Tab-separated table of C-alpha atoms and ligand atoms in Angstrom:
chain	number	residue	atom	x	y	z
A	1	MET	CA	97.521	99.462	29.934
A	2	ALA	CA	95.007	100.847	32.470
A	3	ALA	CA	96.280	104.093	33.893
A	4	ARG	CA	97.010	104.393	37.590
A	5	VAL	CA	94.921	107.228	39.100
A	6	VAL	CA	96.124	109.364	42.033
A	7	ASP	CA	95.087	112.597	43.781
A	8	LEU	CA	98.485	114.217	43.325
A	9	ALA	CA	101.453	113.381	41.119
A	10	VAL	CA	104.659	115.114	42.173
A	11	VAL	CA	107.072	115.290	39.244
A	12	GLY	CA	110.639	115.304	40.592
A	13	GLY	CA	112.093	113.761	43.736
A	14	GLY	CA	114.535	116.546	44.667
A	15	PRO	CA	114.163	118.337	48.019
A	16	VAL	CA	111.108	120.314	46.899
A	17	GLY	CA	109.288	117.347	45.349
A	18	LEU	CA	109.916	115.226	48.437
A	19	ALA	CA	108.672	118.062	50.668
A	20	ALA	CA	105.486	118.346	48.605
A	21	ALA	CA	104.918	114.587	48.734
A	22	LEU	CA	105.511	114.420	52.492
A	23	ARG	CA	103.007	117.206	53.069
A	24	ALA	CA	100.499	115.635	50.672
A	25	VAL	CA	100.654	112.212	52.324
A	26	ALA	CA	100.375	113.830	55.768
A	27	ALA	CA	97.244	115.615	54.527
A	28	GLY	CA	95.720	112.287	53.500
A	29	LEU	CA	96.183	112.637	49.736
A	30	ASP	CA	96.943	109.641	47.550
A	31	ALA	CA	100.230	110.962	46.109
A	32	VAL	CA	103.109	109.571	44.078
A	33	VAL	CA	106.564	110.968	43.275
A	34	VAL	CA	107.791	110.364	39.723
A	35	GLU	CA	111.588	110.532	39.596
A	36	PRO	CA	114.056	109.036	37.092
A	37	ARG	CA	116.582	108.480	39.857
A	38	ALA	CA	114.262	106.257	41.881
A	39	ARG	CA	115.437	102.658	42.130
A	40	PRO	CA	113.045	100.567	40.034
A	41	ALA	CA	111.550	97.479	41.668
A	42	GLY	CA	109.595	96.257	38.641
A	43	GLY	CA	106.430	97.511	37.026
A	44	GLY	CA	107.535	101.101	37.564
A	45	ALA	CA	107.267	100.938	41.374
A	46	ALA	CA	110.465	101.897	43.177
A	47	THR	CA	112.156	100.781	46.366
A	48	GLY	CA	113.856	104.042	47.196
A	49	LEU	CA	115.681	107.052	45.872
A	50	GLU	CA	119.228	107.221	44.646
A	51	VAL	CA	120.791	110.100	46.571
A	52	VAL	CA	122.374	112.422	44.059
A	53	ASP	CA	124.728	115.371	44.358
A	54	LYS	CA	123.896	118.670	42.669
A	55	ALA	CA	125.460	122.094	42.236
A	56	CYS	CA	124.237	124.060	45.263
A	57	GLY	CA	125.730	126.522	47.748
A	58	GLU	CA	124.204	124.307	50.471
A	59	GLY	CA	123.290	127.084	52.881
A	60	LEU	CA	119.973	126.379	54.594
A	61	LEU	CA	119.076	129.856	55.833
A	62	PRO	CA	117.025	129.857	59.075
A	63	GLY	CA	113.685	129.752	57.211
A	64	ALA	CA	114.805	126.809	55.060
A	65	LEU	CA	116.090	124.905	58.073
A	66	ALA	CA	112.724	125.440	59.823
A	67	GLU	CA	110.928	123.964	56.772
A	68	VAL	CA	113.241	120.917	56.740
A	69	LEU	CA	112.845	120.306	60.492
A	70	ALA	CA	109.064	120.661	60.157
A	71	LEU	CA	109.155	117.744	57.720
A	72	GLY	CA	110.815	115.619	60.411
A	73	ALA	CA	114.241	115.608	58.736
A	74	ASP	CA	117.334	116.732	60.654
A	75	PRO	CA	120.367	116.460	58.347
A	76	PRO	CA	123.876	116.877	59.769
A	77	GLY	CA	125.841	119.990	58.898
A	78	ALA	CA	127.472	123.097	60.350
A	79	PRO	CA	125.651	126.000	62.038
A	80	LEU	CA	125.224	129.182	59.985
A	81	THR	CA	124.896	132.288	62.109
A	82	GLY	CA	124.971	135.115	59.567
A	83	ILE	CA	126.207	136.531	56.283
A	84	THR	CA	129.408	138.432	55.509
A	85	TYR	CA	130.117	140.312	52.282
A	86	VAL	CA	133.789	140.800	51.380
A	87	GLN	CA	135.110	143.005	48.576
A	88	ASP	CA	137.613	140.794	46.799
A	89	GLY	CA	139.832	141.421	43.761
A	90	ASP	CA	142.242	144.261	43.219
A	91	GLY	CA	140.000	147.359	43.332
A	92	ALA	CA	140.333	150.322	45.712
A	93	ALA	CA	137.863	148.798	48.197
A	94	ALA	CA	139.493	145.348	48.294
A	95	GLY	CA	139.419	143.928	51.801
A	96	ARG	CA	136.344	145.899	52.966
A	97	ALA	CA	133.756	143.671	54.646
A	98	VAL	CA	130.356	143.891	56.295
A	99	SER	CA	128.681	141.244	58.469
A	100	HIS	CA	125.347	140.587	60.076
A	101	ASP	CA	124.244	137.828	62.462
A	102	PHE	CA	120.796	136.403	61.736
A	103	THR	CA	118.292	137.584	64.316
A	104	ALA	CA	115.973	134.645	63.477
A	105	GLY	CA	118.374	132.059	64.950
A	106	ALA	CA	120.844	129.885	63.110
A	107	GLY	CA	120.572	128.172	59.761
A	108	ARG	CA	122.709	125.209	58.746
A	109	GLY	CA	125.217	124.443	56.014
A	110	VAL	CA	124.280	120.947	54.796
A	111	ARG	CA	125.845	118.852	52.047
A	112	ARG	CA	123.318	118.383	49.312
A	113	THR	CA	123.672	114.615	49.581
A	114	ALA	CA	122.933	114.764	53.335
A	115	LEU	CA	119.820	116.901	52.750
A	116	HIS	CA	118.538	114.628	50.002
A	117	ALA	CA	119.249	111.487	52.053
A	118	ALA	CA	117.437	112.879	55.117
A	119	LEU	CA	114.349	113.813	53.081
A	120	ALA	CA	114.389	110.508	51.166
A	121	GLU	CA	114.529	108.661	54.490
A	122	ARG	CA	111.537	110.639	55.777
A	123	ALA	CA	109.633	109.899	52.564
A	124	ALA	CA	110.358	106.168	52.918
A	125	ALA	CA	109.283	106.199	56.579
A	126	ALA	CA	106.055	108.021	55.664
A	127	GLY	CA	105.319	105.485	52.921
A	128	VAL	CA	105.475	108.000	50.068
A	129	PRO	CA	105.032	105.921	46.874
A	130	LEU	CA	107.692	106.376	44.194
A	131	LEU	CA	107.485	105.723	40.497
A	132	ALA	CA	110.823	105.249	38.742
A	133	GLY	CA	110.655	107.163	35.482
A	134	ARG	CA	110.713	110.437	33.622
A	135	VAL	CA	107.589	112.377	32.714
A	136	VAL	CA	107.752	112.890	28.958
A	137	GLU	CA	104.256	114.215	28.220
A	138	LEU	CA	101.529	115.997	30.126
A	139	VAL	CA	98.016	116.888	28.969
A	140	GLN	CA	95.283	118.315	31.156
A	141	ASP	CA	91.573	118.939	30.878
A	142	GLY	CA	89.189	120.451	33.421
A	143	ALA	CA	89.023	117.286	35.510
A	144	ARG	CA	92.422	115.602	35.419
A	145	VAL	CA	95.994	115.526	34.155
A	146	GLN	CA	97.299	112.691	32.020
A	147	LEU	CA	101.041	112.034	32.339
A	148	ASP	CA	103.173	109.740	30.207
A	149	VAL	CA	106.062	108.293	32.176
A	150	ALA	CA	109.068	106.718	30.468
A	151	VAL	CA	109.984	103.879	32.823
A	152	PRO	CA	113.566	102.542	32.649
A	153	GLY	CA	113.778	99.183	30.917
A	154	ALA	CA	110.144	99.254	29.754
A	155	ALA	CA	109.038	99.528	26.150
A	156	GLY	CA	106.805	102.543	25.595
A	157	VAL	CA	105.461	104.767	28.359
A	158	GLU	CA	103.338	104.139	31.421
A	159	PRO	CA	100.237	106.335	31.746
A	160	LEU	CA	99.500	108.056	35.048
A	161	VAL	CA	96.389	110.102	35.759
A	162	ALA	CA	96.314	112.676	38.536
A	163	ARG	CA	93.734	115.146	39.799
A	164	TRP	CA	96.598	117.551	40.493
A	165	VAL	CA	100.244	117.782	39.496
A	166	VAL	CA	103.061	119.539	41.340
A	167	GLY	CA	105.901	120.133	38.895
A	168	ALA	CA	109.066	120.078	41.042
A	169	ASP	CA	111.394	118.994	38.241
A	170	GLY	CA	114.006	121.673	38.701
A	171	LEU	CA	115.566	124.564	36.829
A	172	HIS	CA	114.943	123.157	33.336
A	173	SER	CA	111.450	121.899	34.113
A	174	GLY	CA	109.721	119.891	31.396
A	175	VAL	CA	106.394	120.236	33.254
A	176	ARG	CA	106.722	124.021	32.969
A	177	ARG	CA	107.183	123.699	29.212
A	178	ALA	CA	104.438	121.106	28.701
A	179	ALA	CA	101.928	123.169	30.706
A	180	GLY	CA	102.697	126.248	28.597
A	181	LEU	CA	104.054	128.137	31.613
A	182	GLU	CA	107.556	128.872	30.313
A	183	ALA	CA	108.380	132.467	29.350
A	184	PRO	CA	111.220	133.346	26.976
A	185	ALA	CA	114.442	134.803	28.400
A	186	ARG	CA	114.370	138.627	28.459
A	187	GLY	CA	117.690	140.442	28.694
A	188	GLY	CA	119.871	140.459	31.793
A	189	ALA	CA	123.125	138.611	32.261
A	190	VAL	CA	123.142	134.877	31.571
A	191	ARG	CA	124.749	133.438	34.682
A	192	PHE	CA	125.885	130.021	35.787
A	193	GLY	CA	127.038	128.557	39.100
A	194	VAL	CA	129.713	125.989	39.797
A	195	ARG	CA	130.769	124.541	43.133
A	196	ARG	CA	133.419	122.407	44.823
A	197	HIS	CA	134.254	121.409	48.389
A	198	ALA	CA	137.511	121.825	50.255
A	199	ALA	CA	138.768	119.883	53.262
A	200	LEU	CA	139.430	122.527	55.870
A	201	VAL	CA	138.076	123.641	59.223
A	202	PRO	CA	135.593	126.478	58.511
A	203	TRP	CA	137.100	129.832	59.493
A	204	SER	CA	133.650	131.349	60.078
A	205	SER	CA	130.075	130.305	60.856
A	206	HIS	CA	128.854	132.898	58.341
A	207	VAL	CA	128.082	132.382	54.666
A	208	GLU	CA	130.867	134.518	53.223
A	209	VAL	CA	130.177	136.128	49.867
A	210	HIS	CA	133.265	137.424	48.030
A	211	TRP	CA	132.648	140.040	45.369
A	212	GLY	CA	135.166	140.025	42.533
A	213	ARG	CA	135.271	142.163	39.429
A	214	GLY	CA	132.949	139.880	37.417
A	215	VAL	CA	132.178	136.879	39.621
A	216	GLU	CA	131.062	136.146	43.159
A	217	GLY	CA	132.367	133.330	45.321
A	218	TYR	CA	130.510	132.118	48.321
A	219	VAL	CA	131.667	129.893	51.045
A	220	THR	CA	129.414	127.799	53.244
A	221	PRO	CA	130.673	125.708	56.159
A	222	VAL	CA	129.062	122.269	55.732
A	223	GLY	CA	130.830	120.219	58.398
A	224	PRO	CA	133.548	120.380	61.049
A	225	ARG	CA	136.233	119.955	58.382
A	226	GLU	CA	134.603	120.888	55.101
A	227	VAL	CA	133.499	124.044	53.322
A	228	GLY	CA	131.571	124.410	50.086
A	229	VAL	CA	132.714	127.044	47.606
A	230	ALA	CA	130.325	128.196	44.878
A	231	VAL	CA	131.383	130.534	42.086
A	232	LEU	CA	128.695	132.485	40.232
A	233	GLY	CA	129.448	134.288	36.999
A	234	PRO	CA	128.863	134.604	33.277
A	235	ARG	CA	128.477	131.645	30.931
A	236	GLY	CA	131.757	129.813	30.398
A	237	THR	CA	133.380	130.806	33.718
A	238	THR	CA	135.175	127.754	35.064
A	239	PHE	CA	135.646	127.238	38.784
A	240	THR	CA	139.398	127.790	38.486
A	241	GLU	CA	139.022	130.993	36.434
A	242	GLY	CA	136.436	132.279	38.901
A	243	LEU	CA	138.707	131.676	41.866
A	244	GLU	CA	141.552	133.500	40.084
A	245	GLN	CA	139.369	136.635	40.255
A	246	LEU	CA	138.961	136.165	44.024
A	247	PRO	CA	142.484	136.291	45.480
A	248	ALA	CA	141.354	136.909	49.073
A	249	LEU	CA	139.130	133.842	48.954
A	250	ALA	CA	141.869	131.764	47.314
A	251	HIS	CA	144.232	132.878	50.092
A	252	ARG	CA	141.691	131.842	52.749
A	253	LEU	CA	141.393	128.397	51.155
A	254	GLY	CA	145.164	128.182	51.367
A	255	GLY	CA	145.584	125.271	48.970
A	256	ALA	CA	143.365	122.918	51.031
A	257	PRO	CA	142.652	119.702	49.119
A	258	TRP	CA	139.448	119.578	47.117
A	259	THR	CA	137.051	116.815	48.158
A	260	THR	CA	134.681	117.031	45.192
A	261	ALA	CA	134.951	117.762	41.479
A	262	ALA	CA	133.478	120.953	40.025
A	263	ARG	CA	129.733	120.655	39.373
A	264	GLY	CA	127.792	123.376	37.604
A	265	ALA	CA	124.243	124.528	36.855
A	266	GLY	CA	122.577	127.156	34.701
A	267	PRO	CA	121.531	129.344	33.082
A	268	LEU	CA	120.242	130.386	36.489
A	269	ARG	CA	117.570	132.854	35.388
A	270	GLN	CA	114.396	131.024	34.343
A	271	ARG	CA	111.221	132.948	33.669
A	272	VAL	CA	107.615	131.792	33.899
A	273	ARG	CA	104.353	133.184	32.536
A	274	ALA	CA	102.624	131.963	35.692
A	275	VAL	CA	103.320	129.414	38.419
A	276	ALA	CA	100.077	127.501	37.905
A	277	SER	CA	97.675	126.645	35.163
A	278	GLY	CA	94.530	124.631	35.719
A	279	ARG	CA	95.561	121.498	37.576
A	280	VAL	CA	99.335	121.952	37.273
A	281	LEU	CA	101.235	123.865	39.989
A	282	LEU	CA	104.980	124.562	39.734
A	283	ALA	CA	107.163	124.465	42.853
A	284	GLY	CA	110.837	125.015	43.634
A	285	ASP	CA	113.185	125.952	40.797
A	286	ALA	CA	110.571	124.786	38.265
A	287	ALA	CA	108.475	127.823	39.265
A	288	GLY	CA	111.155	130.194	37.941
A	289	TYR	CA	114.487	131.305	39.310
A	290	VAL	CA	116.268	134.630	39.569
A	291	ASP	CA	119.780	133.798	40.791
A	292	ALA	CA	121.684	131.843	43.440
A	293	LEU	CA	123.290	135.057	44.740
A	294	THR	CA	121.054	135.376	47.809
A	295	GLY	CA	121.181	131.646	48.670
A	296	GLU	CA	117.459	131.364	49.109
A	297	GLY	CA	116.387	128.714	46.595
A	298	LEU	CA	115.644	126.040	49.144
A	299	ARG	CA	113.667	128.265	51.513
A	300	VAL	CA	111.503	129.550	48.699
A	301	GLY	CA	111.203	126.088	47.124
A	302	LEU	CA	110.259	124.304	50.345
A	303	ALA	CA	107.722	127.027	51.144
A	304	SER	CA	106.229	126.677	47.653
A	305	ALA	CA	105.817	122.908	48.189
A	306	ARG	CA	103.869	123.642	51.379
A	307	LEU	CA	101.717	126.281	49.662
A	308	ALA	CA	100.961	124.010	46.690
A	309	VAL	CA	99.664	121.238	48.927
A	310	GLU	CA	97.663	123.751	51.002
A	311	ALA	CA	96.072	125.043	47.796
A	312	VAL	CA	95.149	121.526	46.660
A	313	THR	CA	93.758	120.449	50.045
A	314	GLY	CA	91.896	123.737	50.426
A	315	GLU	CA	90.342	123.113	46.985
A	316	ARG	CA	87.364	125.410	46.534
A	317	ALA	CA	85.408	125.822	43.315
A	318	ARG	CA	88.385	125.206	41.043
A	319	ARG	CA	90.268	128.198	42.407
A	320	VAL	CA	93.346	126.155	43.288
A	321	ALA	CA	95.620	127.630	40.609
A	322	ASP	CA	94.677	131.207	41.531
A	323	ALA	CA	94.975	130.548	45.262
A	324	TYR	CA	98.403	129.009	44.797
A	325	ALA	CA	99.640	131.751	42.468
A	326	ALA	CA	98.577	134.429	44.972
A	327	ALA	CA	100.161	132.624	47.932
A	328	TRP	CA	103.366	131.993	45.942
A	329	ALA	CA	103.599	135.662	44.927
A	330	ARG	CA	103.171	136.793	48.549
A	331	GLU	CA	105.739	134.317	49.841
A	332	THR	CA	108.427	135.067	47.243
A	333	ARG	CA	107.926	138.785	46.467
A	334	ALA	CA	110.629	140.152	48.792
A	335	HIS	CA	113.147	137.524	47.752
A	336	ARG	CA	112.580	138.082	44.048
A	337	ALA	CA	112.783	141.871	44.379
A	338	LEU	CA	115.925	141.812	46.537
A	339	THR	CA	117.721	139.288	44.346
A	340	ALA	CA	116.807	141.101	41.121
A	341	GLY	CA	117.840	144.475	42.629
A	342	LEU	CA	121.171	143.147	43.845
A	343	LEU	CA	121.828	141.522	40.472
A	344	ALA	CA	120.998	144.721	38.595
A	345	ALA	CA	123.440	146.656	40.786
A	346	ALA	CA	126.067	143.951	40.361
A	347	GLU	CA	125.820	144.201	36.571
A	348	LEU	CA	126.874	147.883	36.608
A	349	ARG	CA	130.607	148.045	37.173
A	350	PRO	CA	130.746	151.263	39.301
A	351	LEU	CA	127.861	150.106	41.488
A	352	ARG	CA	129.357	146.637	41.817
A	353	ALA	CA	132.649	148.068	43.074
A	354	ALA	CA	130.757	150.205	45.614
A	355	LEU	CA	128.401	147.493	46.930
A	356	VAL	CA	130.413	146.336	49.929
A	357	PRO	CA	131.622	149.826	50.980
A	358	VAL	CA	128.061	151.167	50.754
A	359	ALA	CA	126.701	148.209	52.745
A	360	ALA	CA	129.471	148.692	55.315
A	361	ALA	CA	128.510	152.360	55.645
A	362	ALA	CA	124.880	151.383	56.312
A	363	PRO	CA	125.103	148.218	58.444
A	364	GLY	CA	121.524	148.628	59.657
A	365	VAL	CA	120.199	148.431	56.105
A	366	PHE	CA	122.471	145.480	55.303
A	367	GLY	CA	121.262	143.704	58.454
A	368	ALA	CA	117.600	144.332	57.613
A	369	VAL	CA	118.090	142.894	54.116
A	370	VAL	CA	119.925	139.821	55.453
A	371	ASP	CA	117.185	139.203	58.039
A	372	ARG	CA	114.489	139.583	55.392
A	373	LEU	CA	116.213	137.018	53.180
A	374	ALA	CA	116.878	134.618	56.043
A	375	ARG	CA	113.403	134.231	57.470
B	1	FAD	C1	125.470	127.283	42.284
B	1	FAD	C2	124.219	127.239	43.099
B	1	FAD	C3	124.256	127.594	44.420
B	1	FAD	C4	123.086	127.550	45.190
B	1	FAD	N1	123.167	127.871	46.527
B	1	FAD	C5	122.071	127.763	47.308
B	1	FAD	C6	122.154	127.997	48.716
B	1	FAD	O1	123.217	128.255	49.265
B	1	FAD	N2	121.019	127.913	49.447
B	1	FAD	C7	119.814	127.595	48.874
B	1	FAD	O2	118.794	127.540	49.584
B	1	FAD	N3	119.711	127.361	47.546
B	1	FAD	C8	120.805	127.418	46.750
B	1	FAD	N4	120.705	127.137	45.416
B	1	FAD	C9	119.399	126.761	44.859
B	1	FAD	C10	118.993	125.337	45.213
B	1	FAD	O3	120.019	124.435	44.860
B	1	FAD	C11	117.704	124.993	44.468
B	1	FAD	O4	116.751	126.002	44.691
B	1	FAD	C12	117.123	123.656	44.900
B	1	FAD	O5	118.042	122.606	44.741
B	1	FAD	C13	115.865	123.354	44.083
B	1	FAD	O6	115.366	122.093	44.403
B	1	FAD	P1	114.248	121.418	43.490
B	1	FAD	O7	113.787	120.223	44.248
B	1	FAD	O8	113.278	122.459	43.040
B	1	FAD	O9	115.012	120.974	42.159
B	1	FAD	P2	116.126	119.852	41.951
B	1	FAD	O10	116.916	119.647	43.158
B	1	FAD	O11	116.825	120.225	40.689
B	1	FAD	O12	115.292	118.521	41.711
B	1	FAD	C14	114.570	118.290	40.536
B	1	FAD	C15	114.311	116.797	40.420
B	1	FAD	O13	113.440	116.579	39.318
B	1	FAD	C16	113.838	115.417	38.619
B	1	FAD	N5	113.332	115.526	37.240
B	1	FAD	C17	113.795	116.345	36.246
B	1	FAD	N6	113.072	116.146	35.115
B	1	FAD	C18	112.138	115.207	35.417
B	1	FAD	C19	111.099	114.578	34.659
B	1	FAD	N7	110.865	114.881	33.378
B	1	FAD	N8	110.298	113.639	35.269
B	1	FAD	C20	110.506	113.328	36.582
B	1	FAD	N9	111.486	113.899	37.342
B	1	FAD	C21	112.296	114.812	36.772
B	1	FAD	C22	115.372	115.442	38.734
B	1	FAD	O14	115.928	114.153	38.527
B	1	FAD	C23	115.572	115.983	40.147
B	1	FAD	O15	115.681	114.938	41.087
B	1	FAD	C24	121.855	127.166	44.617
B	1	FAD	C25	121.808	126.817	43.262
B	1	FAD	C26	122.975	126.848	42.513
B	1	FAD	C27	122.906	126.447	41.083
């Protein structure tokens, strides 16, 4: 079978892949999104994307919301005006809290399905081509990348050739592995996240992070009568066990009915050797992940989609991978450092117990950190 040839193949049709494809098409590139959850229309082409739910805290911080709006999508949700940390559990500081309102304007709590649907709609309106299938092999040389795509219902694989590839295939990225960009895990806690939704009127327009003895719970208003609750903790922590360690949060939820089943993801920490190699650029969670604790995945991921397409369209003397890696490092440095620092403190029991009281004693510092993360 003759291979289809495109300028840019985006692997993965999650929020970051769709953002990359929208930017690529707007820049005049011949792009295609390869996604197993696309609805096949025959011959691998697809008529649209199946909107899927995913474990996510669903807080679009102000910078993430700006990226989404810039793509022409405007998903419904609930305004987010700041972040509150609450010391939960039974320690001496239980009940202490510290809050900060974003100075960069509001973000938005948006159900994952609403975000995905809004971006999928924009992609359809912009004529972004979709290929229903899963990338199972990737080989590159100096001039092009050859992808093998397993298409549902077809015998064998369909070849696809691209001048550039953006790997936006999520936390457990196969593109990252195939391009030799994966780095082995190196110490640190192995953490997972699990989330549910409860039917109740949000009691705050802040993302509220509850610190328990060994887990964190964070609450995001996502609609006029719905909040999302994500629990982050060590491997094996179930949603129910996590909530048992957060009595103040459980009290706040007050037995409201759950509207979704528990859905988890992890291990959260994923390391990379580099975010680009030759003609393959990683974006979103595929480019490595520290933790969901600071609720920044979408801002960083959507920014990385923009930077990847800028690097490809600004192509100069084969320096695309270097240009992208440098831009990615600049864009994500503060987020990675703050998340890793907070995690390191959270792993040490005495520091963990002191986090909220210390932040409450230095509200200016807390506010500066929140504003840095939000923009
Ligand atoms: C518990 C939890 C809470 C979080 N809370 C927040 C928050 O409050 N705010 C925030 O901004 N971020 C949060 N995040 C992070 C956020 O969810 C992610 O950063 C974001 O969803 C990443 O999007 P993505 O498009 O990179 O990956 P994904 O959404 O995972 O999309 C990857 C896509 O690639 C496709 N794919 C996979 N393999 C292949 C293949 N071989 N070929 C083709 N396609 C493939 C998949 O089907 C999928 O559609 C949270 C994460 C977790 C786990």
